[in-house]
PDB file of C-alpha atoms in Angstrom:
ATOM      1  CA  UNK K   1     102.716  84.412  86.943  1.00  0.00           C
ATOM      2  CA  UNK K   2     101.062  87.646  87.606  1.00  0.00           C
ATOM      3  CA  UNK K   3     102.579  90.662  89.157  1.00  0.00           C
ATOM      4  CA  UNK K   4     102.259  91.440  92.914  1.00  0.00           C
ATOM      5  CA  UNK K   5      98.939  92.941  93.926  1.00  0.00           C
ATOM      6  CA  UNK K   6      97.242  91.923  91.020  1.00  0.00           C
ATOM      7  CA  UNK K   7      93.605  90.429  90.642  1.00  0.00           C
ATOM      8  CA  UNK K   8      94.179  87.553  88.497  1.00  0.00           C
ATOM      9  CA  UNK K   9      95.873  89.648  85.824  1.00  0.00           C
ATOM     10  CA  UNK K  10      92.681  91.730  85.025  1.00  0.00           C
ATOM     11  CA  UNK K  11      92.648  95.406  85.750  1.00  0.00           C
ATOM     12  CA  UNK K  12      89.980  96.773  88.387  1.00  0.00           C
ATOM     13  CA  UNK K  13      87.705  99.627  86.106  1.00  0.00           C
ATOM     14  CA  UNK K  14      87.855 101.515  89.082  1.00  0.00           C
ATOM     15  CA  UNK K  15      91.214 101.789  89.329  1.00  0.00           C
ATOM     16  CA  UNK K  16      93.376 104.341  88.077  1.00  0.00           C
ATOM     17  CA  UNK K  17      93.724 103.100  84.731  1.00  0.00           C
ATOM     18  CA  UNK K  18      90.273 103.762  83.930  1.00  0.00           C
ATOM     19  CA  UNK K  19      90.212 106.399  81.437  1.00  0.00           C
ATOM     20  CA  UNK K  20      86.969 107.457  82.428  1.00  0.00           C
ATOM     21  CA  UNK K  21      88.281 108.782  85.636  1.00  0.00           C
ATOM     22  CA  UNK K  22      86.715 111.878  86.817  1.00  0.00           C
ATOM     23  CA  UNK K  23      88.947 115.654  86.838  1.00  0.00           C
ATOM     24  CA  UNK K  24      90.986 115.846  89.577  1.00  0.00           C
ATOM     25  CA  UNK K  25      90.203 117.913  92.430  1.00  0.00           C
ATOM     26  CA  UNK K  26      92.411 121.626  92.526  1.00  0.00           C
ATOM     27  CA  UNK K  27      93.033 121.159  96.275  1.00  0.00           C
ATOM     28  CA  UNK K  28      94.182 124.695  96.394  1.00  0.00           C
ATOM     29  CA  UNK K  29      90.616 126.114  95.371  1.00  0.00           C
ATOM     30  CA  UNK K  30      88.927 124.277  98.039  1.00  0.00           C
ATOM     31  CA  UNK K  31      88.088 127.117 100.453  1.00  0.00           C
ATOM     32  CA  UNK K  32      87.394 125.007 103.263  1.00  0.00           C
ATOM     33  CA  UNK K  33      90.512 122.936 103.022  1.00  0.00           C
ATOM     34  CA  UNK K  34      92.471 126.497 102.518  1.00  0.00           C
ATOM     35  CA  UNK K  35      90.951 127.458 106.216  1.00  0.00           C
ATOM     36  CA  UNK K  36      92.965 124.850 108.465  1.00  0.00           C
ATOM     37  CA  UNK K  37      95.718 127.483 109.431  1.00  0.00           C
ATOM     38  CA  UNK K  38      98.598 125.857 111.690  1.00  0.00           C
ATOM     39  CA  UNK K  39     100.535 129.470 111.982  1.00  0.00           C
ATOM     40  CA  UNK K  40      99.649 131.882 114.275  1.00  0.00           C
ATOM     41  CA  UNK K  41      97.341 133.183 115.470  1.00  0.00           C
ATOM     42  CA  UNK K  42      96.012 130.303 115.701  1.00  0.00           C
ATOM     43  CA  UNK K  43      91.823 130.419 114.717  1.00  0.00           C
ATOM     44  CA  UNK K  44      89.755 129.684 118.174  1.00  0.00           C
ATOM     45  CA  UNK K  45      87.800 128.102 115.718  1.00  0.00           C
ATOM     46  CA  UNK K  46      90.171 125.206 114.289  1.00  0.00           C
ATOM     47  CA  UNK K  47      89.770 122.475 116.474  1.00  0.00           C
ATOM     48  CA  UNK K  48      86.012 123.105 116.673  1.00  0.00           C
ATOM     49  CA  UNK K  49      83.869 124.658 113.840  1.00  0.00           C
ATOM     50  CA  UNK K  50      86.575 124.451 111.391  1.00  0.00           C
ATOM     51  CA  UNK K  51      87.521 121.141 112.128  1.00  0.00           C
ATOM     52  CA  UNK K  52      83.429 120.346 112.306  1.00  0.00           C
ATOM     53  CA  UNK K  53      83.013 121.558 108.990  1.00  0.00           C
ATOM     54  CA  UNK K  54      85.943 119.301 107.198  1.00  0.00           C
ATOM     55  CA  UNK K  55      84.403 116.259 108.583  1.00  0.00           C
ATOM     56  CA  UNK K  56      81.132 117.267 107.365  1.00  0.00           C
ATOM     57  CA  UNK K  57      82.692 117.969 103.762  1.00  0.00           C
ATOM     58  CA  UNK K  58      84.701 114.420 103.641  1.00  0.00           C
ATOM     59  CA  UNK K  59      81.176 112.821 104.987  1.00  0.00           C
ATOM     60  CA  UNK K  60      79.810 113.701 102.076  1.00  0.00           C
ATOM     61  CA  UNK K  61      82.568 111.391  99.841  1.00  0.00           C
ATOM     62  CA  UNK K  62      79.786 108.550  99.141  1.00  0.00           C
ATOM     63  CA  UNK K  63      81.199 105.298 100.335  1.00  0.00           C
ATOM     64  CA  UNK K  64      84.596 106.343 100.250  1.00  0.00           C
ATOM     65  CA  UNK K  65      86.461 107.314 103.691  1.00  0.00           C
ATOM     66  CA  UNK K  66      85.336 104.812 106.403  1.00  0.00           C
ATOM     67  CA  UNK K  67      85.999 105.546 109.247  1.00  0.00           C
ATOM     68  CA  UNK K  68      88.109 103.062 110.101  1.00  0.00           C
ATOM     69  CA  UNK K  69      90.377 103.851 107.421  1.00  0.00           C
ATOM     70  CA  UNK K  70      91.222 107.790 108.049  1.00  0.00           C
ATOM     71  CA  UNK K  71      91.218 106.412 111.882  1.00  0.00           C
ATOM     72  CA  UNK K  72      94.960 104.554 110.175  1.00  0.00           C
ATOM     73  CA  UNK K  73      95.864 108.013 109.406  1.00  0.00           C
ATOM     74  CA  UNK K  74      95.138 109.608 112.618  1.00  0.00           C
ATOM     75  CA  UNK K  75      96.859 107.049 114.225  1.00  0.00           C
ATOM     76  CA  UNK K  76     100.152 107.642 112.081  1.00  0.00           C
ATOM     77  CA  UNK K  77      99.556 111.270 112.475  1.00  0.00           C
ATOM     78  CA  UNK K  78     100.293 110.698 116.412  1.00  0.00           C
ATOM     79  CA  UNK K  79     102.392 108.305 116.392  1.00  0.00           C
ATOM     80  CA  UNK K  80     104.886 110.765 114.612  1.00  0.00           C
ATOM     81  CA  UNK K  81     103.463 113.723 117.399  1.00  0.00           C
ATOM     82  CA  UNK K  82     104.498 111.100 120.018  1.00  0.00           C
ATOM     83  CA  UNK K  83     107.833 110.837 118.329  1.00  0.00           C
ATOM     84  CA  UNK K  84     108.672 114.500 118.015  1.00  0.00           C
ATOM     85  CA  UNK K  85     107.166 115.134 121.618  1.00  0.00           C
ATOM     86  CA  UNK K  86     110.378 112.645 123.224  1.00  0.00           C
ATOM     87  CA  UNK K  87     113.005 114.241 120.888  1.00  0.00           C
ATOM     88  CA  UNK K  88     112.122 117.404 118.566  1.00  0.00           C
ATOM     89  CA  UNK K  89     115.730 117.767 118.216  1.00  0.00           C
ATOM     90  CA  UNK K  90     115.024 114.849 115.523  1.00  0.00           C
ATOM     91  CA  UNK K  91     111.941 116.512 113.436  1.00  0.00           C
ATOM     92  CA  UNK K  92     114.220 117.101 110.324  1.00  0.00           C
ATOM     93  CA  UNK K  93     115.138 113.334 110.063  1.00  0.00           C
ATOM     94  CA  UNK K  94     111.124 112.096 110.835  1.00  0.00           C
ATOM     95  CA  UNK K  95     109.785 114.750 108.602  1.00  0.00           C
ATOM     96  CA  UNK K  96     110.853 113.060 105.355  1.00  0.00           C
ATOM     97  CA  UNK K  97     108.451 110.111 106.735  1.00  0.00           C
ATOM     98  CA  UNK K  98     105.357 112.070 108.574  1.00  0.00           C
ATOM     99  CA  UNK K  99     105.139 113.416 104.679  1.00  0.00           C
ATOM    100  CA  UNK K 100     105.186 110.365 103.390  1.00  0.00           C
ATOM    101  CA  UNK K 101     101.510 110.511 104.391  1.00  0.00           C
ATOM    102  CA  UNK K 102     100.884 112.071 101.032  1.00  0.00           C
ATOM    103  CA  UNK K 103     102.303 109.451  99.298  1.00  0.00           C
ATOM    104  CA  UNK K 104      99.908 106.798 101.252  1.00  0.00           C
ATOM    105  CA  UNK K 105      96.964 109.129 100.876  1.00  0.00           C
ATOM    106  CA  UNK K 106      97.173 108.728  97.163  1.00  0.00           C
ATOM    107  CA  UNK K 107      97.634 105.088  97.161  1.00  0.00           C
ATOM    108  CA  UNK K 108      94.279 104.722  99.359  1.00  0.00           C
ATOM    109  CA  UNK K 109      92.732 106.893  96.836  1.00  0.00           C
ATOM    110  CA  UNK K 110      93.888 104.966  93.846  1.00  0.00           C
ATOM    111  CA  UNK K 111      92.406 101.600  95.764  1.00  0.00           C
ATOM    112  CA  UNK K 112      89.121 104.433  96.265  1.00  0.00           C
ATOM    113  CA  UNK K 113      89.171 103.856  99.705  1.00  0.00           C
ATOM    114  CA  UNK K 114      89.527 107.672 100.269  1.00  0.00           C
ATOM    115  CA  UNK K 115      88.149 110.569  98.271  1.00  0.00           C
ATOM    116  CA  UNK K 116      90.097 113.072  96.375  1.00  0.00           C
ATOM    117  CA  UNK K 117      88.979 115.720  99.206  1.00  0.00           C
ATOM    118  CA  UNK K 118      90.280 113.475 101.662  1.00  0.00           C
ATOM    119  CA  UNK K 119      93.644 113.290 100.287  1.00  0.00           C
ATOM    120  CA  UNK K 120      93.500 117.213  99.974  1.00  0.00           C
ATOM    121  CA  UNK K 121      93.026 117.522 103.764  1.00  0.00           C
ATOM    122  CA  UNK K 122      96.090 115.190 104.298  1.00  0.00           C
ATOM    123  CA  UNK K 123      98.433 117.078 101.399  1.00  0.00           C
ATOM    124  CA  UNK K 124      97.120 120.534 103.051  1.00  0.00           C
ATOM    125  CA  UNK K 125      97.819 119.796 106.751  1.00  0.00           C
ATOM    126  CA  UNK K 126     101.000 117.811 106.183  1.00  0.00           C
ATOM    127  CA  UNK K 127     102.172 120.880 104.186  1.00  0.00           C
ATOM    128  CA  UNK K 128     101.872 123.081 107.588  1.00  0.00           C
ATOM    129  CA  UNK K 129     104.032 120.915 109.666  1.00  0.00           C
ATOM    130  CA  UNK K 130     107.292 122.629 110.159  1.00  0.00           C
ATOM    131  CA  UNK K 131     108.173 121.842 113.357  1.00  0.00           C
ATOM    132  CA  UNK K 132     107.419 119.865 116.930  1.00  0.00           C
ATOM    133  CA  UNK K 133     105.210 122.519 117.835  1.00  0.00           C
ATOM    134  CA  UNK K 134     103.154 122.784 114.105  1.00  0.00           C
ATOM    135  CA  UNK K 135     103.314 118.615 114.350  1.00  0.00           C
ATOM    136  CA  UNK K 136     101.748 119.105 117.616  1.00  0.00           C
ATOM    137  CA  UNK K 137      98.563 121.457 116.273  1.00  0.00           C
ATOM    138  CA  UNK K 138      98.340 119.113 113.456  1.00  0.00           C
ATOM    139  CA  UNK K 139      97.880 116.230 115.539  1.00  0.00           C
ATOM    140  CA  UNK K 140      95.118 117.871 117.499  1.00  0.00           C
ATOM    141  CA  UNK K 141      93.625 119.552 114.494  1.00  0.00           C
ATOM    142  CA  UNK K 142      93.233 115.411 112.891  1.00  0.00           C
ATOM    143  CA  UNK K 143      91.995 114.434 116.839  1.00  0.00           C
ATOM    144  CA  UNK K 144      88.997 117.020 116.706  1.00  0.00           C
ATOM    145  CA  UNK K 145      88.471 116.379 112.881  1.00  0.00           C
ATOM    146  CA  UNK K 146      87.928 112.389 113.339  1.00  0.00           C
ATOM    147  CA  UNK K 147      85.606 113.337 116.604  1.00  0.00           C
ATOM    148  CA  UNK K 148      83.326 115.438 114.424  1.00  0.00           C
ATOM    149  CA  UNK K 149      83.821 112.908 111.380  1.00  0.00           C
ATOM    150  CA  UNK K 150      82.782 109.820 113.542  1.00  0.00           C
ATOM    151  CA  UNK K 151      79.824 112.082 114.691  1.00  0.00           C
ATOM    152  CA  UNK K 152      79.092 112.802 110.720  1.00  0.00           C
ATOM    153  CA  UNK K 153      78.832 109.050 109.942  1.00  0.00           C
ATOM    154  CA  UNK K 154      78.223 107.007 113.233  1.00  0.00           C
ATOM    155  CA  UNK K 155      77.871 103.154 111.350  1.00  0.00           C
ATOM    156  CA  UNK K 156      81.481 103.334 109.191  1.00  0.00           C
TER     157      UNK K 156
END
């Protein structure tokens, strides 16, 4: 019997137990992932040409991040939002779950469904979220980034 989720008992090479794997990314160099800023001030830039020029950086990810799949993201992203925006008096009992984002981020990256960068944008704006009001600007912040990123790569 083979184990759940396996192919037949054979190991994908692209997986994650391919020792050829490539260096992973230091999310905290990446100057344009280090620019989304949820505090304020608040850029007047962020939901436009900062959020224009993330989607044009994960567009470049090869065939990695579909559409379709960050779009699952998005829509977890507001369905928390949506959650905080009836009760915020609840965010410290939903936060443990909006970050467990990160934790499905690396699991689409381990399938390589999503790039390394990708899962950097998640870690970095799921990181900022400290409250209703920070859940809120992240929410918008993923809503102008998946416009721009649809724009970026119109067939996915």
């Amino acid at each position: 019997m083979s184990a759940p989720y396996s192919h037949g008992g054979q190991r994908n090479p692209g997986n994650s137990y391919n020792s050829n794997k490539k260096a992973s990314l230091d999310c905290k160099t990446v100057a344009w992932i280090q620019s989304i800023n949820f505090q304020n001030p608040l850029n007047p830039e962020l939901f436009s040409g900062q959020a224009k020029k993330v989607a044009e950086e994960i567009a470049r990810d090869g065939k990695a991040n579909k559409s379709s799949q960050l779009r699952r993201f998005y829509d977890e992203i507001v369905v928390w939002e949506e959650k905080l925006a009836v009760d915020p008096t609840k965010f410290d009992e939903f936060l443990p779950f909006i970050r467990m984002l990160n934790a499905k981020a690396a699991y689409a990256r381990g399938r390589e469904v999503v790039s390394e960068s990708f899962v950097c944008l998640v870690e970095h704006t799921l990181a900022q979220v400290r409250d209703a009001k920070t859940m809120t600007l992240c929410k918008l912040f993923w809503e102008a980034f998946m416009g721009f990123y649809k724009s970026e790569r119109p067939s996915d």
